[in-house]
Coordinates of C-alpha atoms in Angstrom, one line a residue:
X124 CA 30.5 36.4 -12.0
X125 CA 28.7 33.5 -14.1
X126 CA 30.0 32.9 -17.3
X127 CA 28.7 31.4 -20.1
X128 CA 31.5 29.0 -19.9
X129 CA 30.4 28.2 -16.3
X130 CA 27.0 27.7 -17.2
X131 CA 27.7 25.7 -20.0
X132 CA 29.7 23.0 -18.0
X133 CA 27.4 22.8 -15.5
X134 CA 24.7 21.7 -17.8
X135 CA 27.2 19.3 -19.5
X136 CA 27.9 18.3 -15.6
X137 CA 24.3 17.7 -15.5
X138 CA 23.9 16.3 -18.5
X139 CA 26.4 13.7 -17.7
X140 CA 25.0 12.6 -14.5
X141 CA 21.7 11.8 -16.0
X142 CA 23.2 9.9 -18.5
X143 CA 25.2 7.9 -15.9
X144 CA 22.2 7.4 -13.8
X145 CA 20.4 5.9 -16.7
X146 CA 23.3 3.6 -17.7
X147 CA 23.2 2.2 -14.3
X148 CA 19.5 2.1 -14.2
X149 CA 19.5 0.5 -17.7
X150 CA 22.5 -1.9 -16.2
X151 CA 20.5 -3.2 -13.0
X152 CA 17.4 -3.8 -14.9
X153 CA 19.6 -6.0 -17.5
X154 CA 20.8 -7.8 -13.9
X155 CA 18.2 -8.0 -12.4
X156 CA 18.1 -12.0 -12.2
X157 CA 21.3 -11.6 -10.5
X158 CA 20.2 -8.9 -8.2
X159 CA 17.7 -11.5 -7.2
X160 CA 19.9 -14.4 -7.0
X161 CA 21.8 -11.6 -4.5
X162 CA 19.1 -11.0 -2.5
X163 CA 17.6 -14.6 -1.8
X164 CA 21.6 -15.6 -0.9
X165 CA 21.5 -12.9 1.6
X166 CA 17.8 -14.3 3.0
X167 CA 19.4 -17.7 3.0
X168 CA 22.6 -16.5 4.7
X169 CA 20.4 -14.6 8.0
X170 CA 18.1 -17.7 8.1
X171 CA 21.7 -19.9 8.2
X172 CA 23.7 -17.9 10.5
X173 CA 22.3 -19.1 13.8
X174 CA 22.7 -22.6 12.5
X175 CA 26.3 -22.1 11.6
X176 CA 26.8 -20.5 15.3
X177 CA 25.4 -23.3 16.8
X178 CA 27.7 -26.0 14.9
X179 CA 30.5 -23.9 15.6
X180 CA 29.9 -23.2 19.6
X181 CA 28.2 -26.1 20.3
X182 CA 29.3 -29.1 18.7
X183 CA 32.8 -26.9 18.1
X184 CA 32.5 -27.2 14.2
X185 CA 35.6 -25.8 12.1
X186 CA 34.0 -22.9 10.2
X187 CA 34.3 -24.1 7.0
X188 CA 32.7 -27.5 8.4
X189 CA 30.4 -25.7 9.4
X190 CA 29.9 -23.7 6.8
X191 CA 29.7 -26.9 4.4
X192 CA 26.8 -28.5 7.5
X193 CA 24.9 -25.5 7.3
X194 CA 24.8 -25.2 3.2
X195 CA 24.1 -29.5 3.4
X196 CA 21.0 -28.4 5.5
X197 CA 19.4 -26.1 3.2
X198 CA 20.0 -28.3 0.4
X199 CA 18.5 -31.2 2.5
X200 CA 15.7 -29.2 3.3
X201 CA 15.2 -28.3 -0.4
X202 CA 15.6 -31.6 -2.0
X203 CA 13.0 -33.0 0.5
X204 CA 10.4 -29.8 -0.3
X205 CA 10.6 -30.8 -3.9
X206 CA 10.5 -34.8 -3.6
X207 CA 7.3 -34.4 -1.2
X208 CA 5.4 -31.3 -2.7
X209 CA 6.4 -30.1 -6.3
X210 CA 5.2 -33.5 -7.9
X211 CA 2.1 -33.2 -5.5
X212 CA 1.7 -29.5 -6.5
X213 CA 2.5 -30.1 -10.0
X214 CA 0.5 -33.3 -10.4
X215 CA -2.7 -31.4 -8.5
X216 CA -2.6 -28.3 -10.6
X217 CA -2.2 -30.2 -13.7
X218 CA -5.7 -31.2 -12.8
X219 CA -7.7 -28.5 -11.3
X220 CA -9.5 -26.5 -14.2
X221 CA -8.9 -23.6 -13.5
X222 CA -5.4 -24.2 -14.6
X223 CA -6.8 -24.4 -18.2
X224 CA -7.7 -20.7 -19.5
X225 CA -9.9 -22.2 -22.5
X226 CA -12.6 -24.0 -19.7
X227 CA -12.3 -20.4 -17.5
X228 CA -15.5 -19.0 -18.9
X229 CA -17.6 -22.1 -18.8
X230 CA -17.2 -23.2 -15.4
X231 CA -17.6 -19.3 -14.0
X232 CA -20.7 -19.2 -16.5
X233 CA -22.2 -22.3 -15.0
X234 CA -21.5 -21.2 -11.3
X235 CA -22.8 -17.6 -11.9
X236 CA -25.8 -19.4 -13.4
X237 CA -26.4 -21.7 -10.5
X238 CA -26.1 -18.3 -7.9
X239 CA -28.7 -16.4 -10.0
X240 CA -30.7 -19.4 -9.6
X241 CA -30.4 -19.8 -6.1
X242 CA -30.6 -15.9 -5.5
X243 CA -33.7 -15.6 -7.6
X244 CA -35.3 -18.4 -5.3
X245 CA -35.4 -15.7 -2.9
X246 CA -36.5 -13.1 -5.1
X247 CA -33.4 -11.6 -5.2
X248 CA -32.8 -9.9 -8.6
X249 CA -29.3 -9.8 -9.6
X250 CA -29.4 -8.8 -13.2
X251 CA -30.9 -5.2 -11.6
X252 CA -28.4 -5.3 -8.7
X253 CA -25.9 -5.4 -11.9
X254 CA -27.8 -2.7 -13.9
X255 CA -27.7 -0.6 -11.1
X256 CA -24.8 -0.6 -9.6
X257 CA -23.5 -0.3 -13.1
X258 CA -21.3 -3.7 -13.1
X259 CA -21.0 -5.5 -16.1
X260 CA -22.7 -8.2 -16.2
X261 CA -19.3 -10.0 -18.2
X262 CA -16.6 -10.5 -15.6
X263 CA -12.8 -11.3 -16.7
X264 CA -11.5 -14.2 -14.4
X265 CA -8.6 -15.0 -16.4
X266 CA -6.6 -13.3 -13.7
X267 CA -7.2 -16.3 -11.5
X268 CA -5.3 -18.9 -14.0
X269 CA -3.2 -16.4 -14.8
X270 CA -1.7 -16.2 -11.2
X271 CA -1.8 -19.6 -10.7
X272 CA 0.4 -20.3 -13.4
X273 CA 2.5 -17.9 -12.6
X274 CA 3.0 -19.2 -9.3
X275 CA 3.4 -22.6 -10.7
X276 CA 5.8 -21.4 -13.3
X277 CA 8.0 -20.2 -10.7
X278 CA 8.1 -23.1 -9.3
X279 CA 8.7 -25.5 -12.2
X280 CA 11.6 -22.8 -12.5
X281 CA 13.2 -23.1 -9.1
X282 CA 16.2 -25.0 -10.0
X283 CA 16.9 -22.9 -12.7
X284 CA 18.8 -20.4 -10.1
X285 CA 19.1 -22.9 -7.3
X286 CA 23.2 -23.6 -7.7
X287 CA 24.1 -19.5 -8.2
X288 CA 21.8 -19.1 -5.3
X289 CA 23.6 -21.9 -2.8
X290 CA 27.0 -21.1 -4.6
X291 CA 26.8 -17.6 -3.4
X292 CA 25.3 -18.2 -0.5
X293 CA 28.8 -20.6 0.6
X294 CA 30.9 -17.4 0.5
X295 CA 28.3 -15.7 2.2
X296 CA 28.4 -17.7 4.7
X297 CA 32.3 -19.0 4.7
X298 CA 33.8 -15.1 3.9
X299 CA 31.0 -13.3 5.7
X300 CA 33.8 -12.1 8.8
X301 CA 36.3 -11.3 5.6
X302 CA 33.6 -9.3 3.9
X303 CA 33.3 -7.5 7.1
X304 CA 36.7 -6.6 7.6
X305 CA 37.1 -5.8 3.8
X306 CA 34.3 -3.1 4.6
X307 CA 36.6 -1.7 7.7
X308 CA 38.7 -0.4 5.6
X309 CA 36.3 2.0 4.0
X310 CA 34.7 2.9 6.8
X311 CA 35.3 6.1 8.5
X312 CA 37.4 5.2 12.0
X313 CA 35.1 7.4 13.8
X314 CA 32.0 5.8 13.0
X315 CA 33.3 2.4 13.0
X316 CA 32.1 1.1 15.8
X317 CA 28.9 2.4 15.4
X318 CA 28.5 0.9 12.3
X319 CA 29.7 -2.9 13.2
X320 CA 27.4 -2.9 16.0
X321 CA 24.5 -2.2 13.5
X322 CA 25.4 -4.6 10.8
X323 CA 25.8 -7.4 13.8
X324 CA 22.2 -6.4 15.6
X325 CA 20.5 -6.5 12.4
X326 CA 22.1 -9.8 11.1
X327 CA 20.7 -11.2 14.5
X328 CA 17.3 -9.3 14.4
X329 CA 16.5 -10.5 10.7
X330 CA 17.7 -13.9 11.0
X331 CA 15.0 -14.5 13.4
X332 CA 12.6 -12.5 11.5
X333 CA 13.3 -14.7 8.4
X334 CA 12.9 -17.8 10.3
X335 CA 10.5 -17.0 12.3
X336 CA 8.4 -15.9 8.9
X337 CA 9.1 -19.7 7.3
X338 CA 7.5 -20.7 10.5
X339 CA 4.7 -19.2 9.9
X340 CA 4.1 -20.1 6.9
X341 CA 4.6 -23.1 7.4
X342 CA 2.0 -23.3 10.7
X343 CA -0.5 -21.5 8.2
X344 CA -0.1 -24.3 5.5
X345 CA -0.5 -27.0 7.7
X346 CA -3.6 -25.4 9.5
X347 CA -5.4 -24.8 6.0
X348 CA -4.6 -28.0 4.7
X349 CA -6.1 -29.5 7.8
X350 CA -9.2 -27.9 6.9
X351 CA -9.2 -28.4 3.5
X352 CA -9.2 -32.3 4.3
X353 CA -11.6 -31.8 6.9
X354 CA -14.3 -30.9 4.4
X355 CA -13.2 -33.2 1.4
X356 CA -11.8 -30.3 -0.9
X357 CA -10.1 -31.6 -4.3
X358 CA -6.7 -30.6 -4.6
X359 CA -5.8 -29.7 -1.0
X360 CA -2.3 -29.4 -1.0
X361 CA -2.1 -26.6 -4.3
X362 CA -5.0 -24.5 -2.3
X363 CA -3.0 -24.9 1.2
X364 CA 0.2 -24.0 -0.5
X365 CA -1.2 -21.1 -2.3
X366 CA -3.3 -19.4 0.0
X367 CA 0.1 -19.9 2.2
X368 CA 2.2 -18.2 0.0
X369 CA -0.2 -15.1 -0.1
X370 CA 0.1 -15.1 3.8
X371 CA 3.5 -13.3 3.2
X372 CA 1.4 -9.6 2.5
X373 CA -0.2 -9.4 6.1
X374 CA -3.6 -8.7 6.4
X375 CA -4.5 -8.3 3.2
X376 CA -2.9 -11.7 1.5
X377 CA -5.1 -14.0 3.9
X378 CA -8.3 -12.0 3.1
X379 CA -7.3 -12.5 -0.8
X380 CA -6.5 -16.4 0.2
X381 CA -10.2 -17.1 1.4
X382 CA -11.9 -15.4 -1.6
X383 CA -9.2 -17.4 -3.5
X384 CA -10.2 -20.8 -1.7
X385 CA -13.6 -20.0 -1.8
X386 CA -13.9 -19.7 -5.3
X387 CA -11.4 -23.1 -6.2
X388 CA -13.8 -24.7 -3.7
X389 CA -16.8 -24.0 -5.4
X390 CA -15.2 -24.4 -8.6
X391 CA -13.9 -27.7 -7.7
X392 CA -17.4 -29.0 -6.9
X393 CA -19.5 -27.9 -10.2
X394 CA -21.8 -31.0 -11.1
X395 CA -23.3 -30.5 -7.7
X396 CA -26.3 -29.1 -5.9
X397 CA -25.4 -25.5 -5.3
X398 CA -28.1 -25.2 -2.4
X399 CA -27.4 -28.0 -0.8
X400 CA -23.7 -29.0 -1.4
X401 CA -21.6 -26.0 -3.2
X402 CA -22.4 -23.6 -1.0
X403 CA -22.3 -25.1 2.0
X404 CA -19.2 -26.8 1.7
X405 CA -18.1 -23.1 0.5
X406 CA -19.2 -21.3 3.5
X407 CA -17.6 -24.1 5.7
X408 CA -14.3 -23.9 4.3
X409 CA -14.4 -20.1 4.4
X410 CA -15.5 -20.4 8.4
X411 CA -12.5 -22.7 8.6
X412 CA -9.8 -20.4 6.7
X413 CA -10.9 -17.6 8.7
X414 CA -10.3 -19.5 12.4
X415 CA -7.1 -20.0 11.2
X416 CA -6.5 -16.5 10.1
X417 CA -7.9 -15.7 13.3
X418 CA -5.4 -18.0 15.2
X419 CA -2.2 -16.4 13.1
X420 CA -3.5 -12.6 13.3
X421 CA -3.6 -13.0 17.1
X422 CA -1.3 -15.6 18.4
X423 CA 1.3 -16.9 15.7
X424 CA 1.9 -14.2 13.8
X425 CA 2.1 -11.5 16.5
X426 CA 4.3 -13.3 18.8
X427 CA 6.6 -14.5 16.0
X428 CA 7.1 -11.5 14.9
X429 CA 7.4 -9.4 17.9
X430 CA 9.7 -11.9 19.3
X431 CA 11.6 -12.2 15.9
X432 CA 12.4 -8.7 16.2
X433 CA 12.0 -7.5 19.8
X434 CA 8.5 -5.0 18.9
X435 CA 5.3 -4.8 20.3
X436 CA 2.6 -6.4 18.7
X437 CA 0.5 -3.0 18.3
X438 CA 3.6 -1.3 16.8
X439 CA 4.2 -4.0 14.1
X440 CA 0.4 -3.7 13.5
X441 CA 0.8 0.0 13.0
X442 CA 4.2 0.1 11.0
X443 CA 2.6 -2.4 8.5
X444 CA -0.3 -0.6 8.1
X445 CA 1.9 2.9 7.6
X446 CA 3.9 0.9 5.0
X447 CA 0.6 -0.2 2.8
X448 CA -0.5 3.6 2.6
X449 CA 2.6 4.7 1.1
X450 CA 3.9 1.7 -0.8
X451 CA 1.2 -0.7 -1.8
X452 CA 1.8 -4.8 -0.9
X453 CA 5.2 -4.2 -1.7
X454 CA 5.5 -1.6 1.3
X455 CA 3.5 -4.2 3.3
X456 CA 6.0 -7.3 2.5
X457 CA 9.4 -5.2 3.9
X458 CA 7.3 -3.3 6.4
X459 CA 9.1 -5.3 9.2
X460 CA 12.7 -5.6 7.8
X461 CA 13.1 -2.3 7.1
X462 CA 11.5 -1.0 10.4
X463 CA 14.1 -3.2 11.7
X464 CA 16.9 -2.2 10.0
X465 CA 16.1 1.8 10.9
X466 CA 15.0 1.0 14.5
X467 CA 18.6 -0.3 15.2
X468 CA 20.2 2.4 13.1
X469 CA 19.0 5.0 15.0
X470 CA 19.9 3.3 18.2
X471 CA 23.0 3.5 17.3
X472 CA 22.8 6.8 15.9
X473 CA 21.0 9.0 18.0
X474 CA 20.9 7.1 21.5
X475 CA 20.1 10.3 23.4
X476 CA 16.9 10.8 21.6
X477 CA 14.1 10.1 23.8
X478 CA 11.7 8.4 20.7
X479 CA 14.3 6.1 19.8
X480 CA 15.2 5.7 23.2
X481 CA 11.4 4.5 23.6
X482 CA 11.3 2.3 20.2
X483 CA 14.6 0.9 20.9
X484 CA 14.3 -0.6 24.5
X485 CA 14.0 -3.9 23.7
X486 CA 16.8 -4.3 21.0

């Protein structure tokens, strides 16, 4: 029989279990720089495991040698990055307008002014395109400087978390095994092997995910630059790097990186003849950022990834896709990891099934 006393403590129950859940809500949010830190350690720590395996099979480091050669890298790498780019970056965006919100509306003014102009050459009426489509003729572009300060902030930032990120990415690295057996012990004995042999094939699969992504990257960066100095663009290296950066949401970051270029291109060269120099050179560099988009959507970016993480291009295509219905960019961006993570779950999980079975050949 329910009580009143029953009922009562199970709404206090209640009650007390949404208030716990908001506490810890309200506690991650106040930690969330360290939940960050947390997560970029444990990128850091996939993308240096096959380099600590290496020192320590081939040239038959000690691990914490190793360990300390692996950590040196990084910091190598990173120390490099910011003595040949930041300056560059920072110097570069320093001077490209549209870094400078109060100049924002003149320049768009004077290039909207010099379309109309060359669209009205061809009788082409845009102010009752405008009316009619019922676009206001007043657009708000202080969304572009806006994210390229932002992105330039982040960077100005970057050391700001560096140590705690290379700090906790040593133990990571150097107690990773003593993490592992730490976790034994809470682990049921009956699933334990099953799940050991899924932490170890998704350390492997993201760790060449994660590298395998910062190839990319990198081969996107250095194919946009090219073009960038093929056609005399200002400012080459803060365009390359950005339009880079927005690679990382597939399919729909490189279309956003050539409207992106297109407009710093055009922006760059105001004071010019639009018909005959701004957009030309515009169209060109568009032509150009969309070879190499071309190149990465069918060769580098499908047989990295598939490779990185043993699926077929097709599927990687579709699983992405899937992601950005339901979650957006965000979706998008972990699309892969997570498909990962769950492909090799279930392998281990529910090997009899005949789907997984079909998804999971490879791994």
């Amino acid at each position: 029989m329910i009580t009143s006393k029953i009922i009562a403590n199970g709404i206090l129950k209640a009650i007390l279990f949404l208030v716990l859940v908001a506490i810890s809500l309200y506690f991650l949010f106040q930690i969330q720089s360290v939940l960050i830190y947390l997560v970029v350690s444990l990128i850091l720590t996939l993308i240096g495991n096959p380099i600590l395996d290496f020192l320590k099979t081939r040239l038959k480091f000690k691990h914490i040698i190793a360990t300390i050669t692996t950590l040196f890298i990084f910091i190598l790498f990173i120390a490099v990055f910011v003595m040949m780019f930041i300056p560059l970056i920072s110097s570069q965006g320093q001077n490209l307008s549209l870094l400078k919100s109060s100049e924002i509306d003149k320049n768009i003014t004077e290039l909207v002014n010099q379309t109309t102009s060359f669209l009205e050459s061809y009788h082409i009426d845009t102010k009752q395109i405008i009316t009619e489509t019922g676009q206001s003729s007043s657009i708000n572009f202080n969304f572009i400087p806006n994210f390229l300060n932002t992105i330039l902030e982040t960077i100005s930032s970057f050391g700001i978390g560096l140590a705690s990120v290379l700090f906790i990415t040593f133990f990571f690295l150097k107690d990773g095994l003593k993490f592992l057996e730490g976790a034994k012990k809470l682990i049921p004995d009956s699933q334990e092997d099953k799940i050991l042999n899924s932490v170890h094939k998704i350390n492997h699969l993201l760790s060449r995910y994660f590298i395998g992504l910062l190839l990319q990257l990198f081969i996107v960066f250095l194919l946009y630059l090219i073009v960038l100095f093929i056609f005399g663009i200002p400012n080459p290296f803060i365009i390359a790097f950005l339009c880079a950066v927005l690679n990382i949401v597939p399919y729909i970051g490189p279309i956003i990186a050539s409207i992106l270029a297109a407009i710093l291109t055009m922006l760059n060269n105001l004071g010019s003849d639009f018909q005959s120099e701004i957009l030309p050179t515009t169209i060109y560099v568009l032509i150009g950022f969309w070879i190499v988009q071309i190149i990465d959507n069918n060769f580098s970016q499908p047989l990295i990834f598939s490779k990185s993480v043993s699926s077929h291009p097709l599927e990687i295509f579709l699983i992405i896709l899937i992601a950005g219905f339901l979650s957006g960019i965000l979706g998008m961006v972990i699309a892969v990891p997570l498909y990962t993570i769950l492909k090799v779950i279930g392998k281990e999980f529910f090997p009899e099934n005949k789907v997984i079975q079909l998804l999971t050949k490879n791994i």
